[in-house]
Amino acid sequence: MVKLANSEPSVIQRWDEVIVGAYLAKERRALVVEARPSRLEEVDRVVEELAGFVSSVKESPLYAPLPEPVEVKPLSTTCDDRILEAMKDPSELAQLVVNAAHEEGAERIAGMISLKYWERAVATSTGASLYEDQAMMETYVRAFIDEGSGQWALGSRTLDKDSIEDVARSAARYAREARKPKPVEAGVYDLILSPMVVGNLMNLVAFMSSALRVMMGFSIFSQRAVGENVASSIFTLLDDARNPQLPGSTAFDDEGMPTSSKPIIEEGVLRNLLHNSKTAHKMKARTTGNAGWIMPHSWTLRVEAGDCSLDEMISEVKRGLLVTNNWYTRLQNYVEGIFSTITRDALLVIEDGEVKGAATRLRIADKLPSLLASVDVVGKELYDIKWWEVRVPTRAPYLLIRGVHTSKHLD
């Protein structure tokens, strides 16, 4: 990892670690442990100690036996040799980012470039024995011009220098557009959400599509049924687990079951909750290949593209805002989906179909179901986003959402 500050590398870090997880079950009792052993021999000791505790825990109301192994087809390509080569010396990539941003007019930048390679293996007592290796690159750049700032991010299975430069240029362009922000009144606006913001909010929607979170009441889908309309008919969100282009994709889950690319929401209809064998057994469904150690979860997300460019989208807005970035997304009520998030970096004011200037921060304060139902236009270009506000890699377009409530943010 290379960290950038004031347009130059500030820290270069390298990690090399082994993570071992174990799931033990006996007489409907289950325990999970994760360890980072310095020596492989320590794993046996951890498992032996854990086995001694199994009998003392309560029976699990969600217990189900581990599934029998089935055929798992590997993904076609998950490791780009260019990433492995760049890990030896990432300084060239750092310089590319700095140069591209300054060519676009940035006064200074901050950011990060992360290159990763890992191997993953799953073995079960029912006979599954699976292995895959993967590589990915992740970068985000924040550019500054006068009082304005802009940010963009990228997460990818491949190392493409042009795409990395585009991240820096996008951040600088938004910083330039936002260099003289002015306060605007809070209220109801039509919002164009950038892929950065869409990625953050779709992580939240996918989080709530976990069957266990539905059962626990931590989901907007807790009182909805598969097959019901939950969003605009032009909106589709997929757990794209078998797309080898997207970081996070994988051939198998933590129970050794094959993954699949599947819609969570398809043309506005709730199509799938994400299951492991335990939630599937409890809800009389089938596992969807989304098992984590405890919680079913999405692997990587994709919002299906629409047919509108960003300029065309802007022309459709009479009074609105283009939200390029956000952070501090918080839920006040999980079942109703009441949430707030604070705009960050460039917040552009749109009047009569044109960008007229930049605004200071606002807080988006609304309900997730309302946002999903109010998607009016979907962009045709998709962007691969990953950074610390988009934990699950997401391929997303710009979205135009009508009538979104905002409130004043106190700096």
mmCIF file of C-alpha atoms in Angstrom:
data_model
loop_
_atom_site.group_PDB
_atom_site.id
_atom_site.type_symbol
_atom_site.label_atom_id
_atom_site.label_comp_id
_atom_site.label_asym_id
_atom_site.label_seq_id
_atom_site.Cartn_x
_atom_site.Cartn_y
_atom_site.Cartn_z
ATOM 1 C CA MET A 1 0.000 0.000 0.000
ATOM 2 C CA VAL A 2 1.177 3.503 -0.889
ATOM 3 C CA LYS A 3 -0.377 6.452 0.938
ATOM 4 C CA LEU A 4 -0.221 9.868 -0.709
ATOM 5 C CA ALA A 5 -0.216 13.230 1.070
ATOM 6 C CA ASN A 6 0.532 16.676 -0.361
ATOM 7 C CA SER A 7 1.012 15.098 -3.795
ATOM 8 C CA GLU A 8 3.795 12.738 -2.804
ATOM 9 C CA PRO A 9 4.141 9.278 -1.245
ATOM 10 C CA SER A 10 4.090 9.550 2.544
ATOM 11 C CA VAL A 11 3.966 5.906 3.647
ATOM 12 C CA ILE A 12 4.651 2.573 1.960
ATOM 13 C CA GLN A 13 3.379 -0.446 3.879
ATOM 14 C CA ARG A 14 3.530 -4.191 3.266
ATOM 15 C CA TRP A 15 1.655 -6.981 5.047
ATOM 16 C CA ASP A 16 2.036 -10.732 4.828
ATOM 17 C CA GLU A 17 -0.316 -12.686 7.064
ATOM 18 C CA VAL A 18 -2.153 -15.971 7.452
ATOM 19 C CA ILE A 19 -5.766 -15.968 8.651
ATOM 20 C CA VAL A 20 -7.329 -19.230 9.808
ATOM 21 C CA GLY A 21 -11.021 -19.616 10.574
ATOM 22 C CA ALA A 22 -12.739 -22.663 12.024
ATOM 23 C CA TYR A 23 -16.385 -23.636 12.467
ATOM 24 C CA LEU A 24 -17.068 -26.483 14.907
ATOM 25 C CA ALA A 25 -20.468 -28.038 15.553
ATOM 26 C CA LYS A 26 -21.594 -30.842 17.865
ATOM 27 C CA GLU A 27 -25.089 -31.858 18.959
ATOM 28 C CA ARG A 28 -26.639 -28.716 17.442
ATOM 29 C CA ARG A 29 -24.104 -26.513 19.215
ATOM 30 C CA ALA A 30 -21.697 -24.393 17.192
ATOM 31 C CA LEU A 31 -18.628 -22.233 17.714
ATOM 32 C CA VAL A 32 -16.615 -20.068 15.336
ATOM 33 C CA VAL A 33 -13.072 -18.802 15.787
ATOM 34 C CA GLU A 34 -10.670 -16.793 13.658
ATOM 35 C CA ALA A 35 -6.947 -16.579 14.359
ATOM 36 C CA ARG A 36 -3.816 -15.094 12.850
ATOM 37 C CA PRO A 37 -1.181 -17.649 13.842
ATOM 38 C CA SER A 38 2.509 -16.897 13.566
ATOM 39 C CA ARG A 39 3.155 -20.619 13.099
ATOM 40 C CA LEU A 40 0.908 -23.233 11.486
ATOM 41 C CA GLU A 41 1.257 -25.487 14.534
ATOM 42 C CA GLU A 42 -0.771 -22.970 16.537
ATOM 43 C CA VAL A 43 -3.874 -23.795 14.494
ATOM 44 C CA ASP A 44 -4.150 -27.294 15.989
ATOM 45 C CA ARG A 45 -3.981 -25.858 19.498
ATOM 46 C CA VAL A 46 -6.698 -23.292 18.772
ATOM 47 C CA VAL A 47 -9.030 -25.940 17.335
ATOM 48 C CA GLU A 48 -8.413 -28.325 20.242
ATOM 49 C CA GLU A 49 -9.187 -25.607 22.779
ATOM 50 C CA LEU A 50 -12.313 -24.596 20.897
ATOM 51 C CA ALA A 51 -13.554 -28.190 20.741
ATOM 52 C CA GLY A 52 -13.522 -28.311 24.521
ATOM 53 C CA PHE A 53 -15.999 -25.432 24.709
ATOM 54 C CA VAL A 54 -18.600 -26.761 22.269
ATOM 55 C CA SER A 55 -20.515 -28.810 24.843
ATOM 56 C CA SER A 56 -20.890 -25.805 27.162
ATOM 57 C CA VAL A 57 -22.734 -23.532 24.719
ATOM 58 C CA LYS A 58 -26.457 -23.519 24.065
ATOM 59 C CA GLU A 59 -27.997 -25.282 21.098
ATOM 60 C CA SER A 60 -28.272 -23.043 18.076
ATOM 61 C CA PRO A 61 -31.826 -22.294 16.905
ATOM 62 C CA LEU A 62 -30.358 -21.956 13.411
ATOM 63 C CA TYR A 63 -28.375 -25.178 13.391
ATOM 64 C CA ALA A 64 -28.220 -27.094 10.129
ATOM 65 C CA PRO A 65 -25.642 -29.699 9.118
ATOM 66 C CA LEU A 66 -22.938 -28.645 6.707
ATOM 67 C CA PRO A 67 -24.032 -29.321 3.136
ATOM 68 C CA GLU A 68 -22.627 -32.195 1.141
ATOM 69 C CA PRO A 69 -20.024 -31.074 -1.400
ATOM 70 C CA VAL A 70 -21.089 -30.398 -4.975
ATOM 71 C CA GLU A 71 -19.161 -29.465 -8.096
ATOM 72 C CA VAL A 72 -17.661 -25.979 -8.004
ATOM 73 C CA LYS A 73 -16.536 -24.415 -11.260
ATOM 74 C CA PRO A 74 -13.578 -22.043 -10.827
ATOM 75 C CA LEU A 75 -13.769 -18.486 -12.110
ATOM 76 C CA SER A 76 -11.955 -17.888 -15.376
ATOM 77 C CA THR A 77 -9.457 -15.209 -14.304
ATOM 78 C CA THR A 78 -8.916 -13.822 -10.824
ATOM 79 C CA CYS A 79 -5.227 -12.936 -10.827
ATOM 80 C CA ASP A 80 -3.603 -10.283 -13.052
ATOM 81 C CA ASP A 81 0.175 -10.726 -13.263
ATOM 82 C CA ARG A 82 0.546 -6.954 -13.695
ATOM 83 C CA ILE A 83 -0.688 -6.488 -10.128
ATOM 84 C CA LEU A 84 1.886 -8.961 -8.833
ATOM 85 C CA GLU A 85 4.628 -7.156 -10.736
ATOM 86 C CA ALA A 86 3.540 -3.721 -9.488
ATOM 87 C CA MET A 87 3.626 -4.960 -5.891
ATOM 88 C CA LYS A 88 7.418 -5.091 -6.146
ATOM 89 C CA ASP A 89 7.631 -1.344 -6.758
ATOM 90 C CA PRO A 90 4.391 0.709 -6.765
ATOM 91 C CA SER A 91 6.197 4.053 -7.109
ATOM 92 C CA GLU A 92 5.385 4.318 -10.834
ATOM 93 C CA LEU A 93 1.649 4.058 -10.113
ATOM 94 C CA ALA A 94 1.909 6.711 -7.413
ATOM 95 C CA GLN A 95 3.612 9.081 -9.836
ATOM 96 C CA LEU A 96 0.948 8.409 -12.482
ATOM 97 C CA VAL A 97 -1.742 9.482 -10.035
ATOM 98 C CA VAL A 98 0.076 12.651 -8.991
ATOM 99 C CA ASN A 99 0.878 13.684 -12.564
ATOM 100 C CA ALA A 100 -2.636 13.049 -13.885
ATOM 101 C CA ALA A 101 -4.279 15.057 -11.106
ATOM 102 C CA HIS A 102 -1.932 18.025 -11.515
ATOM 103 C CA GLU A 103 -2.349 18.009 -15.296
ATOM 104 C CA GLU A 104 -6.066 18.438 -14.608
ATOM 105 C CA GLY A 105 -5.367 21.462 -12.404
ATOM 106 C CA ALA A 106 -5.178 20.002 -8.895
ATOM 107 C CA GLU A 107 -3.142 22.052 -6.421
ATOM 108 C CA ARG A 108 -2.495 19.045 -4.207
ATOM 109 C CA ILE A 109 -3.831 15.548 -3.705
ATOM 110 C CA ALA A 110 -4.104 12.848 -1.068
ATOM 111 C CA GLY A 111 -5.013 9.231 -1.536
ATOM 112 C CA MET A 112 -4.009 5.612 -1.515
ATOM 113 C CA ILE A 113 -3.023 2.782 -3.846
ATOM 114 C CA SER A 114 -3.402 -0.754 -2.522
ATOM 115 C CA LEU A 115 -2.281 -3.926 -4.314
ATOM 116 C CA LYS A 116 -3.302 -7.304 -2.905
ATOM 117 C CA TYR A 117 -2.721 -10.982 -3.600
ATOM 118 C CA TRP A 118 -4.229 -13.743 -1.505
ATOM 119 C CA GLU A 119 -4.929 -17.458 -1.528
ATOM 120 C CA ARG A 120 -8.123 -18.907 -0.090
ATOM 121 C CA ALA A 121 -8.892 -22.505 0.816
ATOM 122 C CA VAL A 122 -11.983 -24.133 2.330
ATOM 123 C CA ALA A 123 -12.158 -27.684 3.681
ATOM 124 C CA THR A 124 -15.155 -29.276 5.421
ATOM 125 C CA SER A 125 -15.761 -32.514 7.296
ATOM 126 C CA THR A 126 -18.309 -33.446 4.637
ATOM 127 C CA GLY A 127 -15.546 -33.669 2.032
ATOM 128 C CA ALA A 128 -15.259 -30.264 0.364
ATOM 129 C CA SER A 129 -11.695 -29.213 -0.473
ATOM 130 C CA LEU A 130 -11.440 -26.004 -2.482
ATOM 131 C CA TYR A 131 -8.780 -23.456 -3.404
ATOM 132 C CA GLU A 132 -8.466 -20.242 -5.401
ATOM 133 C CA ASP A 133 -6.042 -17.346 -5.616
ATOM 134 C CA GLN A 134 -6.961 -13.752 -6.337
ATOM 135 C CA ALA A 135 -5.429 -10.338 -6.868
ATOM 136 C CA MET A 136 -6.924 -6.859 -6.843
ATOM 137 C CA MET A 137 -5.982 -3.212 -6.888
ATOM 138 C CA GLU A 138 -7.768 -0.418 -5.080
ATOM 139 C CA THR A 139 -7.147 3.303 -5.259
ATOM 140 C CA TYR A 140 -8.825 6.509 -4.249
ATOM 141 C CA VAL A 141 -7.691 10.075 -4.861
ATOM 142 C CA ARG A 142 -8.857 13.293 -3.238
ATOM 143 C CA ALA A 143 -7.873 16.477 -5.073
ATOM 144 C CA PHE A 144 -7.951 20.071 -3.819
ATOM 145 C CA ILE A 145 -8.310 23.388 -5.678
ATOM 146 C CA ASP A 146 -8.972 26.586 -3.699
ATOM 147 C CA GLU A 147 -11.886 25.768 -1.370
ATOM 148 C CA GLY A 148 -13.022 22.856 -3.491
ATOM 149 C CA SER A 149 -12.279 19.167 -3.251
ATOM 150 C CA GLY A 150 -13.192 16.163 -5.339
ATOM 151 C CA GLN A 151 -12.724 12.452 -4.887
ATOM 152 C CA TRP A 152 -12.946 9.312 -6.989
ATOM 153 C CA ALA A 153 -12.138 5.653 -6.402
ATOM 154 C CA LEU A 154 -11.536 2.399 -8.236
ATOM 155 C CA GLY A 155 -11.460 -1.280 -7.322
ATOM 156 C CA SER A 156 -10.428 -3.750 -10.008
ATOM 157 C CA ARG A 157 -9.162 -7.253 -10.700
ATOM 158 C CA THR A 158 -6.849 -5.842 -13.348
ATOM 159 C CA LEU A 159 -4.180 -3.183 -13.324
ATOM 160 C CA ASP A 160 -4.899 -0.683 -16.070
ATOM 161 C CA LYS A 161 -2.821 2.493 -15.934
ATOM 162 C CA ASP A 162 -5.340 4.522 -17.939
ATOM 163 C CA SER A 163 -8.078 3.667 -15.430
ATOM 164 C CA ILE A 164 -5.849 4.695 -12.535
ATOM 165 C CA GLU A 165 -5.128 8.040 -14.212
ATOM 166 C CA ASP A 166 -8.867 8.514 -14.809
ATOM 167 C CA VAL A 167 -9.436 8.289 -11.054
ATOM 168 C CA ALA A 168 -7.033 11.179 -10.466
ATOM 169 C CA ARG A 169 -8.486 13.243 -13.317
ATOM 170 C CA SER A 170 -12.065 12.732 -12.122
ATOM 171 C CA ALA A 171 -11.132 13.854 -8.612
ATOM 172 C CA ALA A 172 -9.395 16.967 -9.962
ATOM 173 C CA ARG A 173 -12.268 17.876 -12.305
ATOM 174 C CA TYR A 174 -14.775 17.748 -9.475
ATOM 175 C CA ALA A 175 -12.439 19.787 -7.257
ATOM 176 C CA ARG A 176 -12.273 22.452 -9.959
ATOM 177 C CA GLU A 177 -16.068 22.592 -10.264
ATOM 178 C CA ALA A 178 -16.397 22.901 -6.481
ATOM 179 C CA ARG A 179 -13.689 25.489 -5.842
ATOM 180 C CA LYS A 180 -16.119 28.239 -4.755
ATOM 181 C CA PRO A 181 -18.883 26.556 -2.737
ATOM 182 C CA LYS A 182 -21.777 28.543 -1.286
ATOM 183 C CA PRO A 183 -24.407 27.577 1.303
ATOM 184 C CA VAL A 184 -27.756 26.357 -0.020
ATOM 185 C CA GLU A 185 -31.038 25.883 1.767
ATOM 186 C CA ALA A 186 -31.939 22.435 3.010
ATOM 187 C CA GLY A 187 -35.112 20.979 1.574
ATOM 188 C CA VAL A 188 -36.393 18.548 -1.015
ATOM 189 C CA TYR A 189 -34.213 18.171 -4.100
ATOM 190 C CA ASP A 190 -33.862 15.945 -7.116
ATOM 191 C CA LEU A 191 -30.485 14.316 -6.531
ATOM 192 C CA ILE A 192 -28.038 12.842 -8.997
ATOM 193 C CA LEU A 193 -25.964 10.375 -7.009
ATOM 194 C CA SER A 194 -22.519 9.520 -8.327
ATOM 195 C CA PRO A 195 -21.325 5.891 -8.430
ATOM 196 C CA MET A 196 -19.369 6.661 -5.242
ATOM 197 C CA VAL A 197 -22.606 7.441 -3.394
ATOM 198 C CA VAL A 198 -24.579 4.694 -5.129
ATOM 199 C CA GLY A 199 -21.922 2.195 -4.071
ATOM 200 C CA ASN A 200 -22.172 3.279 -0.441
ATOM 201 C CA LEU A 201 -25.970 3.080 -0.329
ATOM 202 C CA MET A 202 -26.156 -0.196 -2.267
ATOM 203 C CA ASN A 203 -23.749 -1.723 0.243
ATOM 204 C CA LEU A 204 -26.414 -0.882 2.802
ATOM 205 C CA VAL A 205 -29.214 -2.425 0.723
ATOM 206 C CA ALA A 206 -27.153 -5.584 0.170
ATOM 207 C CA PHE A 207 -26.361 -5.711 3.906
ATOM 208 C CA MET A 208 -30.117 -5.789 4.503
ATOM 209 C CA SER A 209 -30.679 -8.557 1.944
ATOM 210 C CA SER A 210 -28.870 -11.045 4.202
ATOM 211 C CA ALA A 211 -31.499 -13.543 5.345
ATOM 212 C CA LEU A 212 -30.147 -13.514 8.898
ATOM 213 C CA ARG A 213 -30.470 -9.737 9.129
ATOM 214 C CA VAL A 214 -34.022 -10.052 7.820
ATOM 215 C CA MET A 215 -34.765 -12.601 10.554
ATOM 216 C CA MET A 216 -33.183 -10.350 13.198
ATOM 217 C CA GLY A 217 -35.205 -7.305 12.142
ATOM 218 C CA PHE A 218 -32.220 -5.343 10.862
ATOM 219 C CA SER A 219 -33.587 -4.916 7.350
ATOM 220 C CA ILE A 220 -36.018 -2.955 5.219
ATOM 221 C CA PHE A 221 -37.031 -6.369 3.847
ATOM 222 C CA SER A 222 -38.084 -7.764 7.248
ATOM 223 C CA GLN A 223 -41.726 -7.004 6.492
ATOM 224 C CA ARG A 224 -41.535 -7.676 2.767
ATOM 225 C CA ALA A 225 -41.703 -10.935 0.829
ATOM 226 C CA VAL A 226 -39.678 -12.150 -2.115
ATOM 227 C CA GLY A 227 -41.697 -11.246 -5.190
ATOM 228 C CA GLU A 228 -42.917 -7.895 -3.861
ATOM 229 C CA ASN A 229 -42.125 -4.554 -5.472
ATOM 230 C CA VAL A 230 -39.506 -2.730 -3.405
ATOM 231 C CA ALA A 231 -37.970 -0.290 -5.907
ATOM 232 C CA SER A 232 -38.458 1.536 -9.188
ATOM 233 C CA SER A 233 -39.114 -0.762 -12.142
ATOM 234 C CA ILE A 234 -35.960 0.526 -13.882
ATOM 235 C CA PHE A 235 -33.707 -0.492 -10.983
ATOM 236 C CA THR A 236 -31.843 -3.812 -10.742
ATOM 237 C CA LEU A 237 -29.206 -4.754 -8.138
ATOM 238 C CA LEU A 238 -27.244 -7.998 -8.376
ATOM 239 C CA ASP A 239 -24.888 -9.940 -6.167
ATOM 240 C CA ASP A 240 -22.505 -10.588 -9.064
ATOM 241 C CA ALA A 241 -20.435 -13.232 -7.295
ATOM 242 C CA ARG A 242 -19.191 -15.014 -10.422
ATOM 243 C CA ASN A 243 -18.134 -11.984 -12.430
ATOM 244 C CA PRO A 244 -14.343 -12.452 -12.677
ATOM 245 C CA GLN A 245 -13.850 -8.769 -13.563
ATOM 246 C CA LEU A 246 -15.023 -7.615 -10.144
ATOM 247 C CA PRO A 247 -12.946 -7.818 -6.958
ATOM 248 C CA GLY A 248 -14.774 -9.812 -4.330
ATOM 249 C CA SER A 249 -16.085 -12.367 -6.809
ATOM 250 C CA THR A 250 -15.435 -15.957 -5.805
ATOM 251 C CA ALA A 251 -16.294 -19.481 -6.913
ATOM 252 C CA PHE A 252 -17.315 -20.802 -3.483
ATOM 253 C CA ASP A 253 -18.550 -19.606 -0.105
ATOM 254 C CA ASP A 254 -17.376 -20.447 3.412
ATOM 255 C CA GLU A 255 -19.446 -23.655 3.450
ATOM 256 C CA GLY A 256 -17.865 -24.853 0.220
ATOM 257 C CA MET A 257 -21.000 -24.197 -1.810
ATOM 258 C CA PRO A 258 -20.801 -22.751 -5.340
ATOM 259 C CA THR A 259 -21.648 -19.095 -5.683
ATOM 260 C CA SER A 260 -23.889 -17.620 -8.355
ATOM 261 C CA SER A 261 -24.597 -14.230 -9.879
ATOM 262 C CA LYS A 262 -28.159 -13.419 -8.923
ATOM 263 C CA PRO A 263 -30.488 -10.425 -8.646
ATOM 264 C CA ILE A 264 -31.298 -9.114 -5.198
ATOM 265 C CA ILE A 265 -33.727 -6.652 -6.765
ATOM 266 C CA GLU A 266 -34.767 -7.140 -10.395
ATOM 267 C CA GLU A 267 -36.737 -4.434 -12.202
ATOM 268 C CA GLY A 268 -37.966 -3.225 -8.837
ATOM 269 C CA VAL A 269 -38.961 -6.648 -7.501
ATOM 270 C CA LEU A 270 -37.267 -8.333 -4.522
ATOM 271 C CA ARG A 271 -35.975 -11.560 -6.070
ATOM 272 C CA ASN A 272 -33.547 -13.084 -3.577
ATOM 273 C CA LEU A 273 -32.453 -12.948 0.003
ATOM 274 C CA LEU A 274 -28.877 -14.095 0.569
ATOM 275 C CA HIS A 275 -28.692 -17.450 2.361
ATOM 276 C CA ASN A 276 -26.282 -19.866 3.932
ATOM 277 C CA SER A 277 -27.389 -23.429 4.713
ATOM 278 C CA LYS A 278 -28.689 -22.431 8.162
ATOM 279 C CA THR A 279 -30.931 -19.543 7.145
ATOM 280 C CA ALA A 280 -32.079 -21.534 4.126
ATOM 281 C CA HIS A 281 -33.099 -24.436 6.392
ATOM 282 C CA LYS A 282 -34.912 -22.090 8.772
ATOM 283 C CA MET A 283 -36.765 -20.249 6.007
ATOM 284 C CA LYS A 284 -37.406 -23.352 3.889
ATOM 285 C CA ALA A 285 -35.286 -22.028 1.053
ATOM 286 C CA ARG A 286 -32.031 -23.012 -0.648
ATOM 287 C CA THR A 287 -28.567 -21.727 0.088
ATOM 288 C CA THR A 288 -27.536 -19.057 -2.400
ATOM 289 C CA GLY A 289 -23.798 -19.587 -1.910
ATOM 290 C CA ASN A 290 -23.378 -16.500 0.273
ATOM 291 C CA ALA A 291 -22.181 -18.088 3.507
ATOM 292 C CA GLY A 292 -19.780 -16.250 5.743
ATOM 293 C CA TRP A 293 -18.778 -17.808 9.038
ATOM 294 C CA ILE A 294 -21.931 -16.508 10.697
ATOM 295 C CA MET A 295 -23.762 -14.060 8.455
ATOM 296 C CA PRO A 296 -24.765 -14.574 4.809
ATOM 297 C CA HIS A 297 -23.410 -11.634 2.817
ATOM 298 C CA SER A 298 -22.950 -10.329 -0.704
ATOM 299 C CA TRP A 299 -19.649 -10.870 -2.505
ATOM 300 C CA THR A 300 -19.623 -8.083 -5.078
ATOM 301 C CA LEU A 301 -22.421 -5.855 -6.361
ATOM 302 C CA ARG A 302 -23.571 -4.562 -9.720
ATOM 303 C CA VAL A 303 -26.330 -2.102 -10.569
ATOM 304 C CA GLU A 304 -27.529 -2.698 -14.116
ATOM 305 C CA ALA A 305 -26.875 0.153 -16.517
ATOM 306 C CA GLY A 306 -29.539 2.364 -18.013
ATOM 307 C CA ASP A 307 -29.499 4.388 -21.225
ATOM 308 C CA CYS A 308 -28.726 7.949 -20.137
ATOM 309 C CA SER A 309 -25.455 9.899 -20.086
ATOM 310 C CA LEU A 310 -24.576 12.143 -17.154
ATOM 311 C CA ASP A 311 -25.108 15.270 -19.264
ATOM 312 C CA GLU A 312 -28.546 14.021 -20.316
ATOM 313 C CA MET A 313 -29.346 13.275 -16.686
ATOM 314 C CA ILE A 314 -28.362 16.799 -15.629
ATOM 315 C CA SER A 315 -30.577 18.235 -18.364
ATOM 316 C CA GLU A 316 -33.552 16.429 -16.770
ATOM 317 C CA VAL A 317 -33.156 18.307 -13.466
ATOM 318 C CA LYS A 318 -34.873 21.652 -12.874
ATOM 319 C CA ARG A 319 -33.813 22.097 -9.231
ATOM 320 C CA GLY A 320 -31.369 19.651 -7.792
ATOM 321 C CA LEU A 321 -27.914 18.638 -6.680
ATOM 322 C CA LEU A 322 -25.184 16.379 -7.998
ATOM 323 C CA VAL A 323 -23.783 14.499 -4.992
ATOM 324 C CA THR A 324 -20.321 13.199 -5.842
ATOM 325 C CA ASN A 325 -19.326 11.674 -2.503
ATOM 326 C CA ASN A 326 -20.660 10.933 0.985
ATOM 327 C CA TRP A 327 -19.689 9.571 4.372
ATOM 328 C CA TYR A 328 -21.032 8.955 7.885
ATOM 329 C CA THR A 329 -24.014 6.968 6.632
ATOM 330 C CA ARG A 330 -26.087 5.984 9.665
ATOM 331 C CA LEU A 331 -29.373 4.141 10.217
ATOM 332 C CA GLN A 332 -31.906 5.496 12.701
ATOM 333 C CA ASN A 333 -34.449 2.722 12.014
ATOM 334 C CA TYR A 334 -33.450 -0.445 10.185
ATOM 335 C CA VAL A 335 -36.932 -1.779 9.392
ATOM 336 C CA GLU A 336 -38.177 1.528 7.992
ATOM 337 C CA GLY A 337 -34.784 2.313 6.478
ATOM 338 C CA ILE A 338 -34.592 5.783 8.029
ATOM 339 C CA PHE A 339 -31.050 6.962 7.423
ATOM 340 C CA SER A 340 -28.825 9.973 7.028
ATOM 341 C CA THR A 341 -25.543 10.556 5.247
ATOM 342 C CA ILE A 342 -23.355 13.628 4.881
ATOM 343 C CA THR A 343 -22.289 14.914 1.483
ATOM 344 C CA ARG A 344 -18.542 15.233 1.047
ATOM 345 C CA ASP A 345 -16.333 16.973 -1.519
ATOM 346 C CA ALA A 346 -17.987 18.406 -4.636
ATOM 347 C CA LEU A 347 -21.713 19.084 -4.210
ATOM 348 C CA LEU A 348 -22.901 20.735 -7.415
ATOM 349 C CA VAL A 349 -26.008 22.876 -7.787
ATOM 350 C CA ILE A 350 -28.235 22.169 -10.814
ATOM 351 C CA GLU A 351 -30.794 24.687 -12.052
ATOM 352 C CA ASP A 352 -32.856 24.404 -15.226
ATOM 353 C CA GLY A 353 -30.772 21.531 -16.565
ATOM 354 C CA GLU A 354 -27.341 23.081 -16.001
ATOM 355 C CA VAL A 355 -24.672 23.020 -13.301
ATOM 356 C CA LYS A 356 -24.660 26.539 -11.851
ATOM 357 C CA GLY A 357 -22.090 26.250 -9.076
ATOM 358 C CA ALA A 358 -21.133 24.366 -5.943
ATOM 359 C CA ALA A 359 -22.687 24.087 -2.500
ATOM 360 C CA THR A 360 -21.350 23.499 0.980
ATOM 361 C CA ARG A 361 -22.237 20.310 2.802
ATOM 362 C CA LEU A 362 -25.758 19.023 3.348
ATOM 363 C CA ARG A 363 -27.112 15.972 5.089
ATOM 364 C CA ILE A 364 -29.304 13.587 3.104
ATOM 365 C CA ALA A 365 -32.031 12.457 5.531
ATOM 366 C CA ASP A 366 -34.628 10.129 4.069
ATOM 367 C CA LYS A 367 -35.759 6.499 3.860
ATOM 368 C CA LEU A 368 -34.056 3.816 1.785
ATOM 369 C CA PRO A 369 -37.375 2.422 0.473
ATOM 370 C CA SER A 370 -38.321 5.916 -0.725
ATOM 371 C CA LEU A 371 -34.984 6.328 -2.504
ATOM 372 C CA LEU A 372 -35.294 2.952 -4.214
ATOM 373 C CA ALA A 373 -38.842 3.721 -5.325
ATOM 374 C CA SER A 374 -37.876 7.179 -6.628
ATOM 375 C CA VAL A 375 -35.083 6.143 -9.012
ATOM 376 C CA ASP A 376 -36.130 7.940 -12.199
ATOM 377 C CA VAL A 377 -33.083 7.701 -14.491
ATOM 378 C CA VAL A 378 -30.183 5.223 -14.551
ATOM 379 C CA GLY A 379 -26.873 6.129 -16.171
ATOM 380 C CA LYS A 380 -25.461 4.065 -19.005
ATOM 381 C CA GLU A 381 -21.821 4.126 -17.889
ATOM 382 C CA LEU A 382 -20.713 1.816 -15.075
ATOM 383 C CA TYR A 383 -17.817 2.486 -12.699
ATOM 384 C CA ASP A 384 -16.015 -0.003 -10.467
ATOM 385 C CA ILE A 385 -15.921 1.525 -6.993
ATOM 386 C CA LYS A 386 -14.141 0.377 -3.856
ATOM 387 C CA TRP A 387 -12.837 2.374 -0.936
ATOM 388 C CA TRP A 388 -13.471 2.512 2.804
ATOM 389 C CA GLU A 389 -17.041 3.800 2.414
ATOM 390 C CA VAL A 390 -17.767 1.104 -0.198
ATOM 391 C CA ARG A 391 -16.519 -2.063 1.497
ATOM 392 C CA VAL A 392 -18.209 -4.473 -0.915
ATOM 393 C CA PRO A 393 -16.850 -3.700 -4.405
ATOM 394 C CA THR A 394 -19.656 -2.222 -6.495
ATOM 395 C CA ARG A 395 -20.072 -1.616 -10.224
ATOM 396 C CA ALA A 396 -22.490 1.291 -10.378
ATOM 397 C CA PRO A 397 -23.857 4.082 -12.614
ATOM 398 C CA TYR A 398 -25.052 7.573 -11.797
ATOM 399 C CA LEU A 399 -28.666 7.574 -10.551
ATOM 400 C CA LEU A 400 -31.238 10.373 -10.696
ATOM 401 C CA ILE A 401 -33.558 10.146 -7.699
ATOM 402 C CA ARG A 402 -36.526 12.478 -7.382
ATOM 403 C CA GLY A 403 -37.722 14.304 -4.295
ATOM 404 C CA VAL A 404 -35.047 13.500 -1.719
ATOM 405 C CA HIS A 405 -35.118 15.184 1.685
ATOM 406 C CA THR A 406 -32.037 17.006 2.954
ATOM 407 C CA SER A 407 -31.202 18.846 6.147
ATOM 408 C CA LYS A 408 -28.503 21.292 7.145
ATOM 409 C CA HIS A 409 -25.151 19.883 8.180
ATOM 410 C CA LEU A 410 -23.385 21.722 10.979
ATOM 411 C CA ASP A 411 -19.648 21.913 10.258
#
